[in-house]
Amino acid sequence: MLNLILPSNLDALREILDEDPEFLLDVAAMVNCLGTCRLCERRFVPITPLVESLEPLYGDFKGLHALLRHNPYISLSEAICGFCHADPGLLNMFQKMKKL
């Protein structure tokens, strides 16, 4: 099923993501890697489970990780989306909330 939707190489995936970054949400839904941000409640993709799921298709863990990590819909965190993580005010608020 993944082979029908995903391109066969990283360059083709890069082109798709350049045109439509939200494509990642569709892929993540297929491989059950969507998360919900604890701050803004936006749906986002935690990078580690997604890369681990796709790595057998691409065979380049580091290249796939590097390609995906700068996408706004991807986060290195399992709890906070890339949008909130990029906003120091929201991130600070989240850290204060965790201390309560």
mmCIF file of N, CA, C and O in Angstrom:
data_model
loop_
_atom_site.group_PDB
_atom_site.id
_atom_site.type_symbol
_atom_site.label_atom_id
_atom_site.label_comp_id
_atom_site.label_asym_id
_atom_site.label_seq_id
_atom_site.Cartn_x
_atom_site.Cartn_y
_atom_site.Cartn_z
ATOM 1 N N MET A 1 0.821 -1.197 0.000
ATOM 2 C CA MET A 1 0.000 0.000 0.000
ATOM 3 C C MET A 1 0.863 1.259 0.000
ATOM 4 O O MET A 1 0.612 2.199 -0.748
ATOM 5 N N LEU A 2 1.900 1.299 0.852
ATOM 6 C CA LEU A 2 2.774 2.467 0.884
ATOM 7 C C LEU A 2 3.459 2.690 -0.451
ATOM 8 O O LEU A 2 3.674 3.823 -0.859
ATOM 9 N N ASN A 3 3.802 1.613 -1.128
ATOM 10 C CA ASN A 3 4.471 1.747 -2.420
ATOM 11 C C ASN A 3 3.593 2.416 -3.461
ATOM 12 O O ASN A 3 4.091 2.997 -4.429
ATOM 13 N N LEU A 4 2.279 2.346 -3.298
ATOM 14 C CA LEU A 4 1.370 2.994 -4.238
ATOM 15 C C LEU A 4 1.314 4.507 -4.036
ATOM 16 O O LEU A 4 1.084 5.262 -4.967
ATOM 17 N N ILE A 5 1.538 4.946 -2.803
ATOM 18 C CA ILE A 5 1.384 6.360 -2.474
ATOM 19 C C ILE A 5 2.716 7.098 -2.428
ATOM 20 O O ILE A 5 2.811 8.249 -2.837
ATOM 21 N N LEU A 6 3.758 6.442 -1.929
ATOM 22 C CA LEU A 6 5.050 7.106 -1.761
ATOM 23 C C LEU A 6 5.933 6.926 -2.985
ATOM 24 O O LEU A 6 5.897 5.896 -3.649
ATOM 25 N N PRO A 7 6.756 7.945 -3.273
ATOM 26 C CA PRO A 7 7.717 7.801 -4.375
ATOM 27 C C PRO A 7 8.815 6.810 -3.995
ATOM 28 O O PRO A 7 8.973 6.466 -2.822
ATOM 29 N N SER A 8 9.566 6.390 -4.979
ATOM 30 C CA SER A 8 10.562 5.346 -4.739
ATOM 31 C C SER A 8 11.919 5.879 -4.282
ATOM 32 O O SER A 8 12.795 5.108 -3.927
ATOM 33 N N ASN A 9 12.105 7.217 -4.281
ATOM 34 C CA ASN A 9 13.402 7.754 -3.854
ATOM 35 C C ASN A 9 13.228 9.086 -3.127
ATOM 36 O O ASN A 9 12.177 9.720 -3.194
ATOM 37 N N LEU A 10 14.283 9.497 -2.449
ATOM 38 C CA LEU A 10 14.221 10.704 -1.629
ATOM 39 C C LEU A 10 14.055 11.975 -2.451
ATOM 40 O O LEU A 10 13.400 12.923 -2.011
ATOM 41 N N ASP A 11 14.640 12.012 -3.642
ATOM 42 C CA ASP A 11 14.504 13.216 -4.484
ATOM 43 C C ASP A 11 13.051 13.431 -4.896
ATOM 44 O O ASP A 11 12.551 14.558 -4.884
ATOM 45 N N ALA A 12 12.375 12.358 -5.252
ATOM 46 C CA ALA A 12 10.965 12.470 -5.630
ATOM 47 C C ALA A 12 10.114 12.872 -4.420
ATOM 48 O O ALA A 12 9.195 13.684 -4.538
ATOM 49 N N LEU A 13 10.447 12.336 -3.245
ATOM 50 C CA LEU A 13 9.730 12.718 -2.030
ATOM 51 C C LEU A 13 9.957 14.199 -1.725
ATOM 52 O O LEU A 13 9.025 14.915 -1.362
ATOM 53 N N ARG A 14 11.176 14.670 -1.906
ATOM 54 C CA ARG A 14 11.485 16.084 -1.679
ATOM 55 C C ARG A 14 10.633 16.980 -2.580
ATOM 56 O O ARG A 14 10.103 17.997 -2.140
ATOM 57 N N GLU A 15 10.478 16.587 -3.831
ATOM 58 C CA GLU A 15 9.649 17.373 -4.762
ATOM 59 C C GLU A 15 8.196 17.431 -4.300
ATOM 60 O O GLU A 15 7.564 18.477 -4.343
ATOM 61 N N ILE A 16 7.669 16.303 -3.859
ATOM 62 C CA ILE A 16 6.283 16.270 -3.373
ATOM 63 C C ILE A 16 6.128 17.175 -2.156
ATOM 64 O O ILE A 16 5.174 17.947 -2.058
ATOM 65 N N LEU A 17 7.077 17.088 -1.221
ATOM 66 C CA LEU A 17 6.987 17.888 -0.003
ATOM 67 C C LEU A 17 7.164 19.375 -0.277
ATOM 68 O O LEU A 17 6.593 20.208 0.424
ATOM 69 N N ASP A 18 7.961 19.721 -1.296
ATOM 70 C CA ASP A 18 8.106 21.129 -1.676
ATOM 71 C C ASP A 18 6.782 21.687 -2.180
ATOM 72 O O ASP A 18 6.446 22.837 -1.920
ATOM 73 N N GLU A 19 6.029 20.863 -2.901
ATOM 74 C CA GLU A 19 4.738 21.301 -3.439
ATOM 75 C C GLU A 19 3.632 21.277 -2.384
ATOM 76 O O GLU A 19 2.767 22.143 -2.365
ATOM 77 N N ASP A 20 3.662 20.269 -1.513
ATOM 78 C CA ASP A 20 2.576 20.096 -0.549
ATOM 79 C C ASP A 20 3.105 19.503 0.757
ATOM 80 O O ASP A 20 3.106 18.285 0.941
ATOM 81 N N PRO A 21 3.539 20.367 1.707
ATOM 82 C CA PRO A 21 4.077 19.849 2.972
ATOM 83 C C PRO A 21 3.070 19.008 3.755
ATOM 84 O O PRO A 21 3.457 18.122 4.505
ATOM 85 N N GLU A 22 1.769 19.260 3.568
ATOM 86 C CA GLU A 22 0.762 18.501 4.304
ATOM 87 C C GLU A 22 0.664 17.051 3.828
ATOM 88 O O GLU A 22 -0.027 16.243 4.459
ATOM 89 N N PHE A 23 1.332 16.719 2.735
ATOM 90 C CA PHE A 23 1.405 15.336 2.269
ATOM 91 C C PHE A 23 1.890 14.417 3.391
ATOM 92 O O PHE A 23 1.471 13.266 3.501
ATOM 93 N N LEU A 24 2.760 14.957 4.254
ATOM 94 C CA LEU A 24 3.276 14.168 5.370
ATOM 95 C C LEU A 24 2.176 13.683 6.299
ATOM 96 O O LEU A 24 2.267 12.601 6.869
ATOM 97 N N LEU A 25 1.137 14.496 6.467
ATOM 98 C CA LEU A 25 0.046 14.095 7.348
ATOM 99 C C LEU A 25 -0.689 12.879 6.791
ATOM 100 O O LEU A 25 -1.098 11.993 7.535
ATOM 101 N N ASP A 26 -0.831 12.837 5.472
ATOM 102 C CA ASP A 26 -1.473 11.678 4.840
ATOM 103 C C ASP A 26 -0.635 10.418 5.033
ATOM 104 O O ASP A 26 -1.153 9.352 5.350
ATOM 105 N N VAL A 27 0.671 10.572 4.828
ATOM 106 C CA VAL A 27 1.571 9.422 4.988
ATOM 107 C C VAL A 27 1.559 8.952 6.434
ATOM 108 O O VAL A 27 1.464 7.755 6.721
ATOM 109 N N ALA A 28 1.645 9.908 7.362
ATOM 110 C CA ALA A 28 1.674 9.554 8.782
ATOM 111 C C ALA A 28 0.389 8.860 9.200
ATOM 112 O O ALA A 28 0.415 7.936 10.023
ATOM 113 N N ALA A 29 -0.738 9.298 8.659
ATOM 114 C CA ALA A 29 -2.010 8.644 8.988
ATOM 115 C C ALA A 29 -1.987 7.195 8.524
ATOM 116 O O ALA A 29 -2.482 6.294 9.211
ATOM 117 N N MET A 30 -1.396 6.948 7.353
ATOM 118 C CA MET A 30 -1.318 5.580 6.831
ATOM 119 C C MET A 30 -0.473 4.681 7.707
ATOM 120 O O MET A 30 -0.785 3.503 7.891
ATOM 121 N N VAL A 31 0.637 5.221 8.225
ATOM 122 C CA VAL A 31 1.529 4.384 9.037
ATOM 123 C C VAL A 31 1.295 4.596 10.530
ATOM 124 O O VAL A 31 2.071 4.157 11.357
ATOM 125 N N ASN A 32 0.197 5.281 10.872
ATOM 126 C CA ASN A 32 -0.237 5.478 12.249
ATOM 127 C C ASN A 32 0.809 6.196 13.092
ATOM 128 O O ASN A 32 1.121 5.779 14.212
ATOM 129 N N CYS A 33 1.363 7.283 12.556
ATOM 130 C CA CYS A 33 2.399 8.042 13.257
ATOM 131 C C CYS A 33 1.962 9.477 13.557
ATOM 132 O O CYS A 33 2.799 10.345 13.744
ATOM 133 N N LEU A 34 0.674 9.750 13.581
ATOM 134 C CA LEU A 34 0.231 11.111 13.880
ATOM 135 C C LEU A 34 0.189 11.330 15.387
ATOM 136 O O LEU A 34 -0.161 10.447 16.145
ATOM 137 N N GLY A 35 0.546 12.545 15.781
ATOM 138 C CA GLY A 35 0.420 12.942 17.170
ATOM 139 C C GLY A 35 -0.459 14.175 17.241
ATOM 140 O O GLY A 35 -0.818 14.758 16.224
ATOM 141 N N THR A 36 -0.814 14.580 18.460
ATOM 142 C CA THR A 36 -1.557 15.812 18.670
ATOM 143 C C THR A 36 -0.735 16.694 19.601
ATOM 144 O O THR A 36 -0.342 16.251 20.687
ATOM 145 N N CYS A 37 -0.477 17.914 19.180
ATOM 146 C CA CYS A 37 0.347 18.836 19.957
ATOM 147 C C CYS A 37 -0.344 19.155 21.282
ATOM 148 O O CYS A 37 -1.534 19.464 21.318
ATOM 149 N N ARG A 38 0.401 19.111 22.365
ATOM 150 C CA ARG A 38 -0.164 19.387 23.690
ATOM 151 C C ARG A 38 -0.476 20.868 23.879
ATOM 152 O O ARG A 38 -1.225 21.227 24.775
ATOM 153 N N LEU A 39 0.130 21.723 23.048
ATOM 154 C CA LEU A 39 -0.131 23.158 23.180
ATOM 155 C C LEU A 39 -1.277 23.621 22.297
ATOM 156 O O LEU A 39 -2.266 24.140 22.777
ATOM 157 N N CYS A 40 -1.125 23.441 20.993
ATOM 158 C CA CYS A 40 -2.106 24.013 20.060
ATOM 159 C C CYS A 40 -3.117 22.982 19.561
ATOM 160 O O CYS A 40 -4.044 23.326 18.835
ATOM 161 N N GLU A 41 -2.909 21.705 19.920
ATOM 162 C CA GLU A 41 -3.777 20.597 19.511
ATOM 163 C C GLU A 41 -3.778 20.342 18.004
ATOM 164 O O GLU A 41 -4.641 19.655 17.483
ATOM 165 N N ARG A 42 -2.792 20.899 17.302
ATOM 166 C CA ARG A 42 -2.632 20.637 15.872
ATOM 167 C C ARG A 42 -2.117 19.212 15.684
ATOM 168 O O ARG A 42 -1.324 18.717 16.470
ATOM 169 N N ARG A 43 -2.578 18.554 14.637
ATOM 170 C CA ARG A 43 -2.059 17.233 14.295
ATOM 171 C C ARG A 43 -0.668 17.414 13.682
ATOM 172 O O ARG A 43 -0.458 18.302 12.870
ATOM 173 N N PHE A 44 0.273 16.600 14.101
ATOM 174 C CA PHE A 44 1.629 16.701 13.577
ATOM 175 C C PHE A 44 2.249 15.311 13.537
ATOM 176 O O PHE A 44 1.648 14.334 13.986
ATOM 177 N N VAL A 45 3.436 15.223 12.986
ATOM 178 C CA VAL A 45 4.100 13.943 12.800
ATOM 179 C C VAL A 45 5.371 13.885 13.643
ATOM 180 O O VAL A 45 6.307 14.633 13.385
ATOM 181 N N PRO A 46 5.433 13.035 14.662
ATOM 182 C CA PRO A 46 6.689 12.834 15.378
ATOM 183 C C PRO A 46 7.697 12.150 14.446
ATOM 184 O O PRO A 46 7.383 11.130 13.834
ATOM 185 N N ILE A 47 8.876 12.720 14.313
ATOM 186 C CA ILE A 47 9.802 12.293 13.258
ATOM 187 C C ILE A 47 10.326 10.862 13.449
ATOM 188 O O ILE A 47 10.427 10.116 12.477
ATOM 189 N N THR A 48 10.651 10.474 14.666
ATOM 190 C CA THR A 48 11.304 9.172 14.849
ATOM 191 C C THR A 48 10.452 7.999 14.395
ATOM 192 O O THR A 48 10.917 7.178 13.589
ATOM 193 N N PRO A 49 9.194 7.869 14.839
ATOM 194 C CA PRO A 49 8.410 6.713 14.354
ATOM 195 C C PRO A 49 8.150 6.751 12.852
ATOM 196 O O PRO A 49 8.111 5.706 12.202
ATOM 197 N N LEU A 50 7.999 7.965 12.281
ATOM 198 C CA LEU A 50 7.764 8.044 10.838
ATOM 199 C C LEU A 50 8.996 7.590 10.059
ATOM 200 O O LEU A 50 8.892 6.784 9.128
ATOM 201 N N VAL A 51 10.170 8.067 10.448
ATOM 202 C CA VAL A 51 11.405 7.675 9.752
ATOM 203 C C VAL A 51 11.648 6.179 9.909
ATOM 204 O O VAL A 51 12.031 5.503 8.959
ATOM 205 N N GLU A 52 11.394 5.653 11.102
ATOM 206 C CA GLU A 52 11.570 4.211 11.302
ATOM 207 C C GLU A 52 10.620 3.399 10.423
ATOM 208 O O GLU A 52 10.982 2.324 9.938
ATOM 209 N N SER A 53 9.422 3.914 10.194
ATOM 210 C CA SER A 53 8.451 3.218 9.351
ATOM 211 C C SER A 53 8.828 3.278 7.876
ATOM 212 O O SER A 53 8.599 2.328 7.133
ATOM 213 N N LEU A 54 9.375 4.421 7.444
ATOM 214 C CA LEU A 54 9.678 4.614 6.024
ATOM 215 C C LEU A 54 11.077 4.147 5.631
ATOM 216 O O LEU A 54 11.331 3.922 4.452
ATOM 217 N N GLU A 55 11.967 3.990 6.582
ATOM 218 C CA GLU A 55 13.352 3.650 6.278
ATOM 219 C C GLU A 55 13.501 2.392 5.420
ATOM 220 O O GLU A 55 14.319 2.372 4.506
ATOM 221 N N PRO A 56 12.699 1.337 5.655
ATOM 222 C CA PRO A 56 12.844 0.164 4.780
ATOM 223 C C PRO A 56 12.557 0.477 3.307
ATOM 224 O O PRO A 56 13.101 -0.163 2.414
ATOM 225 N N LEU A 57 11.711 1.470 3.039
ATOM 226 C CA LEU A 57 11.410 1.826 1.653
ATOM 227 C C LEU A 57 12.547 2.611 1.006
ATOM 228 O O LEU A 57 12.790 2.488 -0.184
ATOM 229 N N TYR A 58 13.226 3.450 1.806
ATOM 230 C CA TYR A 58 14.244 4.336 1.239
ATOM 231 C C TYR A 58 15.665 3.884 1.518
ATOM 232 O O TYR A 58 16.576 4.245 0.795
ATOM 233 N N GLY A 59 15.871 3.133 2.588
ATOM 234 C CA GLY A 59 17.198 2.593 2.867
ATOM 235 C C GLY A 59 18.234 3.624 3.256
ATOM 236 O O GLY A 59 19.428 3.340 3.240
ATOM 237 N N ASP A 60 17.814 4.835 3.590
ATOM 238 C CA ASP A 60 18.755 5.897 3.963
ATOM 239 C C ASP A 60 18.182 6.640 5.163
ATOM 240 O O ASP A 60 17.553 7.684 5.024
ATOM 241 N N PHE A 61 18.410 6.081 6.356
ATOM 242 C CA PHE A 61 17.836 6.641 7.579
ATOM 243 C C PHE A 61 18.235 8.097 7.772
ATOM 244 O O PHE A 61 17.392 8.959 8.010
ATOM 245 N N LYS A 62 19.540 8.386 7.646
ATOM 246 C CA LYS A 62 20.028 9.752 7.881
ATOM 247 C C LYS A 62 19.508 10.724 6.839
ATOM 248 O O LYS A 62 19.142 11.849 7.155
ATOM 249 N N GLY A 63 19.481 10.315 5.576
ATOM 250 C CA GLY A 63 18.988 11.183 4.515
ATOM 251 C C GLY A 63 17.504 11.488 4.677
ATOM 252 O O GLY A 63 17.063 12.627 4.487
ATOM 253 N N LEU A 64 16.735 10.469 5.036
ATOM 254 C CA LEU A 64 15.298 10.654 5.239
ATOM 255 C C LEU A 64 15.039 11.557 6.445
ATOM 256 O O LEU A 64 14.206 12.463 6.400
ATOM 257 N N HIS A 65 15.781 11.338 7.518
ATOM 258 C CA HIS A 65 15.649 12.157 8.719
ATOM 259 C C HIS A 65 15.970 13.617 8.394
ATOM 260 O O HIS A 65 15.225 14.533 8.781
ATOM 261 N N ALA A 66 17.055 13.852 7.669
ATOM 262 C CA ALA A 66 17.450 15.221 7.318
ATOM 263 C C ALA A 66 16.412 15.887 6.417
ATOM 264 O O ALA A 66 16.117 17.078 6.564
ATOM 265 N N LEU A 67 15.854 15.133 5.494
ATOM 266 C CA LEU A 67 14.843 15.676 4.591
ATOM 267 C C LEU A 67 13.591 16.105 5.356
ATOM 268 O O LEU A 67 13.028 17.162 5.099
ATOM 269 N N LEU A 68 13.172 15.299 6.306
ATOM 270 C CA LEU A 68 11.899 15.538 6.978
ATOM 271 C C LEU A 68 11.975 16.513 8.147
ATOM 272 O O LEU A 68 11.003 17.192 8.443
ATOM 273 N N ARG A 69 13.121 16.629 8.798
ATOM 274 C CA ARG A 69 13.164 17.358 10.068
ATOM 275 C C ARG A 69 12.891 18.845 9.929
ATOM 276 O O ARG A 69 12.531 19.504 10.910
ATOM 277 N N HIS A 70 13.033 19.429 8.755
ATOM 278 C CA HIS A 70 12.792 20.864 8.585
ATOM 279 C C HIS A 70 11.392 21.169 8.070
ATOM 280 O O HIS A 70 11.066 22.310 7.810
ATOM 281 N N ASN A 71 10.572 20.162 7.933
ATOM 282 C CA ASN A 71 9.194 20.367 7.504
ATOM 283 C C ASN A 71 8.374 20.858 8.698
ATOM 284 O O ASN A 71 8.497 20.330 9.795
ATOM 285 N N PRO A 72 7.523 21.883 8.513
ATOM 286 C CA PRO A 72 6.778 22.426 9.652
ATOM 287 C C PRO A 72 5.797 21.438 10.287
ATOM 288 O O PRO A 72 5.380 21.641 11.428
ATOM 289 N N TYR A 73 5.440 20.387 9.574
ATOM 290 C CA TYR A 73 4.488 19.417 10.114
ATOM 291 C C TYR A 73 5.176 18.270 10.849
ATOM 292 O O TYR A 73 4.521 17.347 11.319
ATOM 293 N N ILE A 74 6.493 18.342 10.940
ATOM 294 C CA ILE A 74 7.294 17.311 11.592
ATOM 295 C C ILE A 74 7.879 17.877 12.874
ATOM 296 O O ILE A 74 8.190 19.051 12.950
ATOM 297 N N SER A 75 8.023 17.061 13.891
ATOM 298 C CA SER A 75 8.645 17.520 15.129
ATOM 299 C C SER A 75 9.586 16.463 15.674
ATOM 300 O O SER A 75 9.310 15.269 15.575
ATOM 301 N N LEU A 76 10.691 16.926 16.253
ATOM 302 C CA LEU A 76 11.599 16.012 16.942
ATOM 303 C C LEU A 76 10.988 15.554 18.259
ATOM 304 O O LEU A 76 11.374 14.553 18.817
ATOM 305 N N SER A 77 10.013 16.312 18.752
ATOM 306 C CA SER A 77 9.329 15.989 20.006
ATOM 307 C C SER A 77 8.156 15.058 19.733
ATOM 308 O O SER A 77 7.550 15.095 18.681
ATOM 309 N N GLU A 78 7.822 14.264 20.719
ATOM 310 C CA GLU A 78 6.642 13.405 20.610
ATOM 311 C C GLU A 78 5.397 14.130 21.120
ATOM 312 O O GLU A 78 4.289 13.633 20.979
ATOM 313 N N ALA A 79 5.587 15.323 21.755
ATOM 314 C CA ALA A 79 4.479 15.999 22.413
ATOM 315 C C ALA A 79 4.146 17.372 21.831
ATOM 316 O O ALA A 79 3.025 17.832 21.964
ATOM 317 N N ILE A 80 5.127 18.030 21.227
ATOM 318 C CA ILE A 80 4.918 19.396 20.736
ATOM 319 C C ILE A 80 5.192 19.442 19.242
ATOM 320 O O ILE A 80 6.212 18.945 18.776
ATOM 321 N N CYS A 81 4.286 20.056 18.488
ATOM 322 C CA CYS A 81 4.461 20.123 17.028
ATOM 323 C C CYS A 81 5.589 21.084 16.650
ATOM 324 O O CYS A 81 6.050 21.890 17.459
ATOM 325 N N GLY A 82 6.016 21.013 15.416
ATOM 326 C CA GLY A 82 7.094 21.863 14.930
ATOM 327 C C GLY A 82 6.746 23.340 14.949
ATOM 328 O O GLY A 82 7.617 24.182 15.125
ATOM 329 N N PHE A 83 5.473 23.666 14.780
ATOM 330 C CA PHE A 83 5.052 25.067 14.799
ATOM 331 C C PHE A 83 5.264 25.661 16.194
ATOM 332 O O PHE A 83 5.818 26.739 16.347
ATOM 333 N N CYS A 84 4.796 24.963 17.222
ATOM 334 C CA CYS A 84 4.946 25.459 18.595
ATOM 335 C C CYS A 84 6.407 25.405 19.032
ATOM 336 O O CYS A 84 6.883 26.285 19.745
ATOM 337 N N HIS A 85 7.116 24.361 18.603
ATOM 338 C CA HIS A 85 8.515 24.232 18.988
ATOM 339 C C HIS A 85 9.337 25.386 18.430
ATOM 340 O O HIS A 85 10.306 25.821 19.043
ATOM 341 N N ALA A 86 8.931 25.908 17.268
ATOM 342 C CA ALA A 86 9.647 27.026 16.642
ATOM 343 C C ALA A 86 9.286 28.367 17.276
ATOM 344 O O ALA A 86 9.926 29.376 17.004
ATOM 345 N N ASP A 87 8.270 28.392 18.131
ATOM 346 C CA ASP A 87 7.824 29.625 18.780
ATOM 347 C C ASP A 87 8.290 29.610 20.233
ATOM 348 O O ASP A 87 7.717 28.903 21.061
ATOM 349 N N PRO A 88 9.326 30.396 20.574
ATOM 350 C CA PRO A 88 9.875 30.360 21.943
ATOM 351 C C PRO A 88 8.833 30.680 23.013
ATOM 352 O O PRO A 88 8.877 30.119 24.111
ATOM 353 N N GLY A 89 7.878 31.558 22.720
ATOM 354 C CA GLY A 89 6.852 31.902 23.702
ATOM 355 C C GLY A 89 5.979 30.713 24.042
ATOM 356 O O GLY A 89 5.699 30.440 25.208
ATOM 357 N N LEU A 90 5.546 29.983 23.015
ATOM 358 C CA LEU A 90 4.709 28.806 23.258
ATOM 359 C C LEU A 90 5.504 27.710 23.956
ATOM 360 O O LEU A 90 4.999 27.036 24.851
ATOM 361 N N LEU A 91 6.748 27.540 23.544
ATOM 362 C CA LEU A 91 7.579 26.509 24.157
ATOM 363 C C LEU A 91 7.809 26.825 25.636
ATOM 364 O O LEU A 91 7.723 25.945 26.494
ATOM 365 N N ASN A 92 8.049 28.100 25.944
ATOM 366 C CA ASN A 92 8.235 28.519 27.328
ATOM 367 C C ASN A 92 6.959 28.251 28.142
ATOM 368 O O ASN A 92 7.024 27.769 29.274
ATOM 369 N N MET A 93 5.812 28.555 27.552
ATOM 370 C CA MET A 93 4.547 28.313 28.227
ATOM 371 C C MET A 93 4.375 26.816 28.515
ATOM 372 O O MET A 93 3.965 26.412 29.603
ATOM 373 N N PHE A 94 4.724 25.982 27.544
ATOM 374 C CA PHE A 94 4.601 24.539 27.714
ATOM 375 C C PHE A 94 5.485 24.052 28.851
ATOM 376 O O PHE A 94 5.062 23.254 29.690
ATOM 377 N N GLN A 95 6.718 24.554 28.898
ATOM 378 C CA GLN A 95 7.645 24.128 29.952
ATOM 379 C C GLN A 95 7.129 24.552 31.325
ATOM 380 O O GLN A 95 7.250 23.809 32.297
ATOM 381 N N LYS A 96 6.513 25.736 31.411
ATOM 382 C CA LYS A 96 5.950 26.174 32.690
ATOM 383 C C LYS A 96 4.749 25.312 33.077
ATOM 384 O O LYS A 96 4.573 24.969 34.246
ATOM 385 N N MET A 97 3.938 24.932 32.098
ATOM 386 C CA MET A 97 2.773 24.096 32.368
ATOM 387 C C MET A 97 3.204 22.732 32.928
ATOM 388 O O MET A 97 2.569 22.174 33.808
ATOM 389 N N LYS A 98 4.293 22.195 32.403
ATOM 390 C CA LYS A 98 4.756 20.878 32.850
ATOM 391 C C LYS A 98 5.216 20.913 34.298
ATOM 392 O O LYS A 98 5.171 19.912 34.999
ATOM 393 N N LYS A 99 5.683 22.088 34.772
ATOM 394 C CA LYS A 99 6.168 22.200 36.150
ATOM 395 C C LYS A 99 5.016 22.242 37.149
ATOM 396 O O LYS A 99 5.212 21.981 38.322
ATOM 397 N N LEU A 100 3.821 22.595 36.694
ATOM 398 C CA LEU A 100 2.681 22.711 37.615
ATOM 399 C C LEU A 100 2.222 21.350 38.123
ATOM 400 O O LEU A 100 2.331 20.358 37.528
#
